PDB file of C-alpha atoms and ligand atoms in Angstrom:
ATOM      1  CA  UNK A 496     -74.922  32.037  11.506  1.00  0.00           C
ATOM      2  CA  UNK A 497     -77.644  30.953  13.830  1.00  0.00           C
ATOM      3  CA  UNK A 498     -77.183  32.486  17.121  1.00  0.00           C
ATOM      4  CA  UNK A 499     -78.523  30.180  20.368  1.00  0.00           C
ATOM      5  CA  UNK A 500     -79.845  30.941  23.601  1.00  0.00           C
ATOM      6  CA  UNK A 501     -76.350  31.297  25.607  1.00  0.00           C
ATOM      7  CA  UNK A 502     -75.301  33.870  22.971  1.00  0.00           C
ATOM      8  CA  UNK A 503     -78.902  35.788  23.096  1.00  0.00           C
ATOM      9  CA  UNK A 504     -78.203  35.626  27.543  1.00  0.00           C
ATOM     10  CA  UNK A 505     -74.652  36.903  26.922  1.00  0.00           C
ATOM     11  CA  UNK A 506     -75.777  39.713  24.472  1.00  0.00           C
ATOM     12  CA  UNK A 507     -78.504  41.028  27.230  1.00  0.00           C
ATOM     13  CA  UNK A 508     -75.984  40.259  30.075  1.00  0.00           C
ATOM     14  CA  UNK A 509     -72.561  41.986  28.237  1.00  0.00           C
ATOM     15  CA  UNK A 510     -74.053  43.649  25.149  1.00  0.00           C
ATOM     16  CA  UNK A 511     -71.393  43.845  22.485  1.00  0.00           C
ATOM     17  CA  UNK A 512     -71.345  47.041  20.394  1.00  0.00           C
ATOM     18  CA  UNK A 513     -70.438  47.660  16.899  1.00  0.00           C
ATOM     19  CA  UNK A 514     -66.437  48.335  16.344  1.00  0.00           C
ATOM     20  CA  UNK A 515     -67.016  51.634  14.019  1.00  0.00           C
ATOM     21  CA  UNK A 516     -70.216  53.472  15.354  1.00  0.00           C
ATOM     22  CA  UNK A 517     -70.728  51.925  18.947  1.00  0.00           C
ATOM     23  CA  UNK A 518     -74.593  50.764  18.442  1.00  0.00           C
ATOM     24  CA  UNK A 519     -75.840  47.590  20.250  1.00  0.00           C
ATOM     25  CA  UNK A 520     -75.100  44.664  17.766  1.00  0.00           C
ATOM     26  CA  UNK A 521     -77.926  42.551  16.723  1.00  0.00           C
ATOM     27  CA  UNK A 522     -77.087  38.155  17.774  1.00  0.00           C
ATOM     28  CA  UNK A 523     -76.620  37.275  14.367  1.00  0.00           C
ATOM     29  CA  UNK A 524     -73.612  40.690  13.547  1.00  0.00           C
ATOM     30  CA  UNK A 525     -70.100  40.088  14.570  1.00  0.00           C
ATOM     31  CA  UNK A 526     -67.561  42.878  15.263  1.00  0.00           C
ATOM     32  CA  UNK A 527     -69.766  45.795  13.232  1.00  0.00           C
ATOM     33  CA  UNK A 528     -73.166  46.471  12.707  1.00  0.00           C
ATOM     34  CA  UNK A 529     -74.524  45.824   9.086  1.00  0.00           C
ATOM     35  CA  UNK A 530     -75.150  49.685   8.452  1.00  0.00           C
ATOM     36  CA  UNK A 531     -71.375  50.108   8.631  1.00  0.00           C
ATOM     37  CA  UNK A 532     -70.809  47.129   6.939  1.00  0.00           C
ATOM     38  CA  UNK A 533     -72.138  48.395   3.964  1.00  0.00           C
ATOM     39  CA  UNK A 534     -70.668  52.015   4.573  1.00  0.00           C
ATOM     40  CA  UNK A 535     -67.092  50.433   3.935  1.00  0.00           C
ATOM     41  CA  UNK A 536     -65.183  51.657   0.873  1.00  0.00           C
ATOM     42  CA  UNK A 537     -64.563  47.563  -0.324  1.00  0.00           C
ATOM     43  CA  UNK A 538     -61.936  47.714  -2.978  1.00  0.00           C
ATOM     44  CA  UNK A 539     -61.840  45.296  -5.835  1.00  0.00           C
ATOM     45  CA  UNK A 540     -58.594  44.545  -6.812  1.00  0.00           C
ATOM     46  CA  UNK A 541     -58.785  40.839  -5.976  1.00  0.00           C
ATOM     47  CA  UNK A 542     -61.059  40.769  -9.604  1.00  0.00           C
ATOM     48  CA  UNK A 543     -57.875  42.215 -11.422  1.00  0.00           C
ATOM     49  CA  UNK A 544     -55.468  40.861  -8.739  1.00  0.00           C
ATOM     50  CA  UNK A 545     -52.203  40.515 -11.483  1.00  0.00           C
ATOM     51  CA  UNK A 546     -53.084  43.792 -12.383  1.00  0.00           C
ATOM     52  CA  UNK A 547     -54.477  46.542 -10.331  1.00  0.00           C
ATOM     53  CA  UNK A 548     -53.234  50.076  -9.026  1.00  0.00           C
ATOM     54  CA  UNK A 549     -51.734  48.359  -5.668  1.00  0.00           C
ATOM     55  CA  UNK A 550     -49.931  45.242  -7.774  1.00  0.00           C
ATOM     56  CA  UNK A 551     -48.233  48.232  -9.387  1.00  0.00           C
ATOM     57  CA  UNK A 552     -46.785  49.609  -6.604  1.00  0.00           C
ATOM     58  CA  UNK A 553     -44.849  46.427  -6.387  1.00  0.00           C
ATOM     59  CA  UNK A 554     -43.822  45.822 -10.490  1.00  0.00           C
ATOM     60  CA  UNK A 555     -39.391  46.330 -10.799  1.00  0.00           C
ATOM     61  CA  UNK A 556     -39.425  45.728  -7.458  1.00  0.00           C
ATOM     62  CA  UNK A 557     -40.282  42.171  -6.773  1.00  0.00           C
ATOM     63  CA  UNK A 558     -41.520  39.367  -8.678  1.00  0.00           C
ATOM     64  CA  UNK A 559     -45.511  39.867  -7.531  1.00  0.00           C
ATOM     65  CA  UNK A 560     -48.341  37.312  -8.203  1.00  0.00           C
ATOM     66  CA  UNK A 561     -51.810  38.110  -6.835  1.00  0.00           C
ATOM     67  CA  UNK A 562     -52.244  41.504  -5.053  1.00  0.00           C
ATOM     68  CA  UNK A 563     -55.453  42.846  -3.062  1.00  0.00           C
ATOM     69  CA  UNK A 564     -56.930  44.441  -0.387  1.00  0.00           C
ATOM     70  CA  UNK A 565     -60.012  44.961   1.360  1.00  0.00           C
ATOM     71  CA  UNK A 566     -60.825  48.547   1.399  1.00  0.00           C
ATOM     72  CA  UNK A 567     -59.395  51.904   0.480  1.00  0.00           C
ATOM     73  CA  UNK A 568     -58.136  53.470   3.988  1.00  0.00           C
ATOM     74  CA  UNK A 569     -58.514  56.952   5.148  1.00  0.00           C
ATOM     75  CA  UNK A 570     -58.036  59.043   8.392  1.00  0.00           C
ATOM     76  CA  UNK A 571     -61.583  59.942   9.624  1.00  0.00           C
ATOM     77  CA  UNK A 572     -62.876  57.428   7.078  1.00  0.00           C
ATOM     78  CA  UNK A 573     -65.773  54.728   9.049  1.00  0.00           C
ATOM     79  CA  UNK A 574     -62.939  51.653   8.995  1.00  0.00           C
ATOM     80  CA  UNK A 575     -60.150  53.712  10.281  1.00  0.00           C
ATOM     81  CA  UNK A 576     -61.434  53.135  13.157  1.00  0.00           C
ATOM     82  CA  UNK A 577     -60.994  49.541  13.301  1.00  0.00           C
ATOM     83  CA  UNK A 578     -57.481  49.658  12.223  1.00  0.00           C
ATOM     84  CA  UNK A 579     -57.045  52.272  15.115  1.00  0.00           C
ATOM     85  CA  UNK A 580     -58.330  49.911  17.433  1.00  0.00           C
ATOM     86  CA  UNK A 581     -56.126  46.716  16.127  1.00  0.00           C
ATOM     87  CA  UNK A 582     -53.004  48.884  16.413  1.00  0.00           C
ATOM     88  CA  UNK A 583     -53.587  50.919  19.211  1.00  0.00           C
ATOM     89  CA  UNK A 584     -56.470  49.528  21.391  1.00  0.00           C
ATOM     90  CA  UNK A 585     -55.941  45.030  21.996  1.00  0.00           C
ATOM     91  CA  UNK A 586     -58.419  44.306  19.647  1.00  0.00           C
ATOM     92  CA  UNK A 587     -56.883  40.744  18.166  1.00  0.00           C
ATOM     93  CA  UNK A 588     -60.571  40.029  17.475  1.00  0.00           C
ATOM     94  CA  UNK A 589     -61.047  42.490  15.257  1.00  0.00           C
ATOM     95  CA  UNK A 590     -57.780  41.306  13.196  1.00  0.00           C
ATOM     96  CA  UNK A 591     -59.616  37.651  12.931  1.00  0.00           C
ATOM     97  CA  UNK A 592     -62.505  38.946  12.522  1.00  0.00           C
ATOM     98  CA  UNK A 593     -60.975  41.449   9.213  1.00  0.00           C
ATOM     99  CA  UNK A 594     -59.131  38.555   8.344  1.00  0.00           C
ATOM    100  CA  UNK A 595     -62.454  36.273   8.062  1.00  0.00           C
ATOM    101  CA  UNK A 596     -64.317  38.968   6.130  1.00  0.00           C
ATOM    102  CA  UNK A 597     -61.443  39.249   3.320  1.00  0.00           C
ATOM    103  CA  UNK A 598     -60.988  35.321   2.961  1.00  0.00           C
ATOM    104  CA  UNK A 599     -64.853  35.211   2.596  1.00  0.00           C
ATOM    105  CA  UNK A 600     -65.627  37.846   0.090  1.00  0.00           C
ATOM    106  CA  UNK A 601     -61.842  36.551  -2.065  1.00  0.00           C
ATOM    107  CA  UNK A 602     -62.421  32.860  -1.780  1.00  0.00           C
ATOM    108  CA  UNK A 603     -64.902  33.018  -4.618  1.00  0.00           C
ATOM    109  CA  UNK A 604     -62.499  34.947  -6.832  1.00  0.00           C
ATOM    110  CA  UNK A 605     -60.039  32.024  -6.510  1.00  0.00           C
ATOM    111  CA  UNK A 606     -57.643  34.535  -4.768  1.00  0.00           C
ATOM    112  CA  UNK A 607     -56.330  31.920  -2.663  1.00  0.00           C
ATOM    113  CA  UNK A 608     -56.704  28.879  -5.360  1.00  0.00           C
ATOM    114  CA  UNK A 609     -52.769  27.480  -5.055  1.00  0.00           C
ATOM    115  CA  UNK A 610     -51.346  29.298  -2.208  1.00  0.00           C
ATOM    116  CA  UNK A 611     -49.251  26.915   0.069  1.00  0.00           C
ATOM    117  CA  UNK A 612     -48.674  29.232   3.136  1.00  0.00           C
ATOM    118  CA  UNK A 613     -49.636  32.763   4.530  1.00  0.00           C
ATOM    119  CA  UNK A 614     -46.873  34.969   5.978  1.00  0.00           C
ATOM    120  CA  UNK A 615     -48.041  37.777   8.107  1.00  0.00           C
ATOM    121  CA  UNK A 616     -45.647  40.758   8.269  1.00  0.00           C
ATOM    122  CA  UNK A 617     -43.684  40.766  11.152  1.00  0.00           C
ATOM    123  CA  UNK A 618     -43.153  43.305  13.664  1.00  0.00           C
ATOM    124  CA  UNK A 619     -40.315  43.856  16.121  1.00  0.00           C
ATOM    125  CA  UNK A 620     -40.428  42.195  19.946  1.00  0.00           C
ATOM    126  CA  UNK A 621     -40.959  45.506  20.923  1.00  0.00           C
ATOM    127  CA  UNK A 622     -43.521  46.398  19.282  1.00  0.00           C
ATOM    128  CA  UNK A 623     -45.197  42.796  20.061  1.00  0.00           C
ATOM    129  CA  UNK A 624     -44.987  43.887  23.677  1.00  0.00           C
ATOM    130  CA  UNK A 625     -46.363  46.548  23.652  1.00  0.00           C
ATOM    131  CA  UNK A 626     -49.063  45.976  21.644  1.00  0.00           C
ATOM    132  CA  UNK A 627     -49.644  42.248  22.995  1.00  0.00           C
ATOM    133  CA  UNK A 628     -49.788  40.455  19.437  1.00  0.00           C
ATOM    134  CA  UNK A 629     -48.363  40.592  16.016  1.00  0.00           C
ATOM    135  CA  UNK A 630     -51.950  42.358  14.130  1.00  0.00           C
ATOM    136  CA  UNK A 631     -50.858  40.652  10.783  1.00  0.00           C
ATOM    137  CA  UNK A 632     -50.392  37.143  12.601  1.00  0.00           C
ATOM    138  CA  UNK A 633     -54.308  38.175  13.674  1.00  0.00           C
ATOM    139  CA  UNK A 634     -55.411  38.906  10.367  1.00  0.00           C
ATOM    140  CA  UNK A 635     -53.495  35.812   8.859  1.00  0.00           C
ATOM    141  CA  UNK A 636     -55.587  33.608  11.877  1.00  0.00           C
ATOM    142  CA  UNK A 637     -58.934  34.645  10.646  1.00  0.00           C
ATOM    143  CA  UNK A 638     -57.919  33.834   6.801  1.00  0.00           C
ATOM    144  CA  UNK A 639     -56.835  30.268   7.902  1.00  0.00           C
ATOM    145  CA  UNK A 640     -59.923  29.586   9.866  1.00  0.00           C
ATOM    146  CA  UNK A 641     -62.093  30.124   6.107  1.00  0.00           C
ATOM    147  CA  UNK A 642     -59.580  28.842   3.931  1.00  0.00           C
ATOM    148  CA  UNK A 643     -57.262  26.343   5.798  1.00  0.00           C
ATOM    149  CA  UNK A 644     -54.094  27.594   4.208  1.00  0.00           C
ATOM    150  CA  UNK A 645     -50.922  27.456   7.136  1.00  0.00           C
ATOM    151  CA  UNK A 646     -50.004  30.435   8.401  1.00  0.00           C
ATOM    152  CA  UNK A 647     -45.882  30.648   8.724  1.00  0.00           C
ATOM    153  CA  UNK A 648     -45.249  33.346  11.442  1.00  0.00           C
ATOM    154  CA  UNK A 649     -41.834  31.919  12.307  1.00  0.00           C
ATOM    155  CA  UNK A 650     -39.718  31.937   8.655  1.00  0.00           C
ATOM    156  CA  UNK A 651     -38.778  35.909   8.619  1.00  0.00           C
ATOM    157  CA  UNK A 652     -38.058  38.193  11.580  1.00  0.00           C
ATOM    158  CA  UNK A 653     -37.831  41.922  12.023  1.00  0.00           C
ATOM    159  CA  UNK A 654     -34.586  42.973  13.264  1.00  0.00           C
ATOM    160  CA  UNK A 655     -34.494  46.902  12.705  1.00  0.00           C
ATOM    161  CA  UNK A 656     -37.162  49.701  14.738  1.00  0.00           C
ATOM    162  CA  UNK A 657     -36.996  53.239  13.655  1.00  0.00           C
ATOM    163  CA  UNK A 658     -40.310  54.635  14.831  1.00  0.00           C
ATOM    164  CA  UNK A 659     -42.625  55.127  12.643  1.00  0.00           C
ATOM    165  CA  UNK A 660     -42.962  55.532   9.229  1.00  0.00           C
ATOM    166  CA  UNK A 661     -45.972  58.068   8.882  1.00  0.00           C
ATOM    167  CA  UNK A 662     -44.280  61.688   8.489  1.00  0.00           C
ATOM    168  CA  UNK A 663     -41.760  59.504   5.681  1.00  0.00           C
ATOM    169  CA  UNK A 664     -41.940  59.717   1.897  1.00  0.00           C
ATOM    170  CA  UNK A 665     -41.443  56.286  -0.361  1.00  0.00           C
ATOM    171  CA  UNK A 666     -37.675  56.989  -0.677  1.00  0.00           C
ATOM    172  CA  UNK A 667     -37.429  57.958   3.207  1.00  0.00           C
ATOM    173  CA  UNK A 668     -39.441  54.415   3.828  1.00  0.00           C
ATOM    174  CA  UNK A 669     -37.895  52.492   1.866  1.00  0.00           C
ATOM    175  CA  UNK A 670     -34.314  53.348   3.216  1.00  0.00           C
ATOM    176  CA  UNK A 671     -35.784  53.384   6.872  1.00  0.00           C
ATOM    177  CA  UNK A 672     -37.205  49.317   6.035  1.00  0.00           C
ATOM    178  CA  UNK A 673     -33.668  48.465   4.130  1.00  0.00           C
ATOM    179  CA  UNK A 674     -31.905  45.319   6.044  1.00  0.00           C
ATOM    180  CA  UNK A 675     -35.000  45.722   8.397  1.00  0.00           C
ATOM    181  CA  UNK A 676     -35.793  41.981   7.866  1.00  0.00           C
ATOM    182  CA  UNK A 677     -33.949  38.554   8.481  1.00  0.00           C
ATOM    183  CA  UNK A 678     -35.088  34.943   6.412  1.00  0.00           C
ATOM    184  CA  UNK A 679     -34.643  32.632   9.318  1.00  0.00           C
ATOM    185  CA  UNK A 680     -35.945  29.625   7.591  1.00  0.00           C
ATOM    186  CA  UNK A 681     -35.482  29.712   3.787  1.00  0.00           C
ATOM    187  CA  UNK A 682     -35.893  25.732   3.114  1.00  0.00           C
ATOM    188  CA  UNK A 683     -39.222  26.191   4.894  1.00  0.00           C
ATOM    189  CA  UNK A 684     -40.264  28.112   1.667  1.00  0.00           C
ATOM    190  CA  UNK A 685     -38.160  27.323  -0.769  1.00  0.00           C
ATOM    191  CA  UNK A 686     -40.271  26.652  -3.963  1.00  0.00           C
ATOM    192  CA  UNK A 687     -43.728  28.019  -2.342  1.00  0.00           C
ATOM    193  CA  UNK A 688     -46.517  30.359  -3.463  1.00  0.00           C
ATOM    194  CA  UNK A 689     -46.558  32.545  -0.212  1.00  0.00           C
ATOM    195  CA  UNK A 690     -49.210  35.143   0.880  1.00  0.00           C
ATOM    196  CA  UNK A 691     -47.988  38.122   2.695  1.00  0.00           C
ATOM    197  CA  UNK A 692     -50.402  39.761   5.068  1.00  0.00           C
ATOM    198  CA  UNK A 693     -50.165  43.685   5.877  1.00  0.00           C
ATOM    199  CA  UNK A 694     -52.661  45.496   7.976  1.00  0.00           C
ATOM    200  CA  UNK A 695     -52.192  48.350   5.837  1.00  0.00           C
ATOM    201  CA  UNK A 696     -50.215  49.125   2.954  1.00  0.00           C
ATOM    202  CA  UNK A 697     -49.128  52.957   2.185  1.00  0.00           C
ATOM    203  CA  UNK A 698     -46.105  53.151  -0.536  1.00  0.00           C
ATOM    204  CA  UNK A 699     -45.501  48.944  -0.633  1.00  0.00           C
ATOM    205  CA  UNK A 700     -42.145  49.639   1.127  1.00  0.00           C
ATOM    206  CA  UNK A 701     -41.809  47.757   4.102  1.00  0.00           C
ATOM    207  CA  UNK A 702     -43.839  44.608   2.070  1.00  0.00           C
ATOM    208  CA  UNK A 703     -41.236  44.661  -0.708  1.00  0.00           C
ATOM    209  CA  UNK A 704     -38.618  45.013   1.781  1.00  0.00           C
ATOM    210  CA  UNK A 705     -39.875  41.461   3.511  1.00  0.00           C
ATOM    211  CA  UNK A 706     -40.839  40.069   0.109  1.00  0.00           C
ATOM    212  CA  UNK A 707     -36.728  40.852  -1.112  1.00  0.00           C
ATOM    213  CA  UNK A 708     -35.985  38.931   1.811  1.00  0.00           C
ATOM    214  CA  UNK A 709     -38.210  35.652   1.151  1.00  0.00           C
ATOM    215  CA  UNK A 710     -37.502  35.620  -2.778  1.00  0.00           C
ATOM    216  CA  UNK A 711     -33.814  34.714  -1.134  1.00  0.00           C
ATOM    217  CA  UNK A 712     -35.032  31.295  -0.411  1.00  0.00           C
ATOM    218  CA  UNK A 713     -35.097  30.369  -4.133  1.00  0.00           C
ATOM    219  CA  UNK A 714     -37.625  29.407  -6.663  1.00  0.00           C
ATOM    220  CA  UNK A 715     -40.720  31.295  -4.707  1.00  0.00           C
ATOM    221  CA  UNK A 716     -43.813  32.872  -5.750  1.00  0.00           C
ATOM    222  CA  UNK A 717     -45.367  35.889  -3.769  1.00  0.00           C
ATOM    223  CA  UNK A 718     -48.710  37.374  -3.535  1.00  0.00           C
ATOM    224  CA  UNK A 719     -49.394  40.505  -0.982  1.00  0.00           C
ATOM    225  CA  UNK A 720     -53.343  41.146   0.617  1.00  0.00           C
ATOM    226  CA  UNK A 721     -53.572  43.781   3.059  1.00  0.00           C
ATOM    227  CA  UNK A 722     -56.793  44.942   5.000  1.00  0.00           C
ATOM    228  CA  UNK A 723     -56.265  48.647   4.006  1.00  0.00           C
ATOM    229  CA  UNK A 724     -54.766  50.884   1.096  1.00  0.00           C
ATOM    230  CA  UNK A 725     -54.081  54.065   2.018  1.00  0.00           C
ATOM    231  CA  UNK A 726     -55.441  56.270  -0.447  1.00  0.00           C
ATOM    232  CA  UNK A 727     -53.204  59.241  -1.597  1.00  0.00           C
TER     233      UNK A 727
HETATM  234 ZN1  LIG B 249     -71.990  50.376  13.252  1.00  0.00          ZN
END
């Protein structure tokens, strides 16, 4: 990307800082600088995506296609900080911007090759109130603007809010996320290959709890990318 004069005036005007270590960012770096770029801990699952230790959180459960996600997650690890900031902070940009950086490195794995529609998680009105925006729907935004696939943010809802789910193990979770979601429009989907977006995915309970609810519709296919995986 070739940056131009206005952007070079803004920079000196409004300087924009990196996301994860707050230096100065350079025209031509967007969101981070490149030193923490290549600090992140990229996972590779989307070159094994049918088969890879985050597809198997999902096997018995649900019929799973393609699994992947962009980098292993830990507290006081350099990209916990941009989740923080997503969740926590109105960042939306940072979501695109996430979401842009996963299509981009995936797209050449054929990751995306026959997916008809991207489904970001949804999140409870509350919780879209408070923090402003649906982070997934972000995420999913930035992945449309490389690959062009629709994004769907309308076809399931989420009904049920029980705080959250960090002090919870996977049995705790996956009760807490039971009957937590509602297919509004099933013929929307009905025979699609659907990609559901997570921000970050811990045990897989709350996805397979949404992805129980689409597989309703009839005759779909369902492949899960999240940002992070929590690493245990
Ligand atoms: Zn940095």
């Amino acid at each position: 990307m070739r940056a131009n004069f206005w952007t070079d005036l803004l920079d000196f005007i409004a300087p924009r800082t990196c996301a994860i270590c707050g230096r100065r960012l350079s025209s031509t770096e967007e969101c981070i600088c490149i030193k923490c770029l290549c600090d992140i801990p990229f996972a590779s699952f989307h070159h094994h995506p049918l088969d890879n230790p985050m597809a198997r959180l999902f096997w018995g459960l649900f019929p799973v296609e393609r699994v992947a996600a962009l980098f292993y997650y830990q507290p006081q690890s350099p990209p916990y900080r941009l989740i923080h900031d997503l969740k926590y902070h109105y960042a939306p940009e940072t979501g695109q911007y996430l979401g842009r950086l996963t299509a981009t490195r995936m797209v050449p794995h054929g990751f995306f090759d026959g997916i008809d529609a991207i489904i970001p998680m949804p999140i409870t009105w509350l919780r879209r109130l408070q923090r402003g925006y649906n982070q997934s729907e972000e995420i999913a935004k930035g992945i449309h603007e490389i690959t062009g696939i629709p994004v769907y943010d309308k076809v399931v809802k989420r009904t049920k809010f029980k705080g959250s789910q960090t002090q919870l193990n996977t049995r705790e979770r996956r009760e807490n996320v039971q009957n937590a979601f509602y297919l509004k429009q099933p013929e929307k989907i009905r025979g699609k290959h659907l990609l559901l977006i997570d921000d970050v995915i811990t045990t897989g309970a709350t996805v397979t709890a949404c992805a129980e609810e689409l597989v309703k519709a009839g005759d779909t296919r369902i492949s899960v990318l999240s940002i992070g995986l929590t690493k245990g």
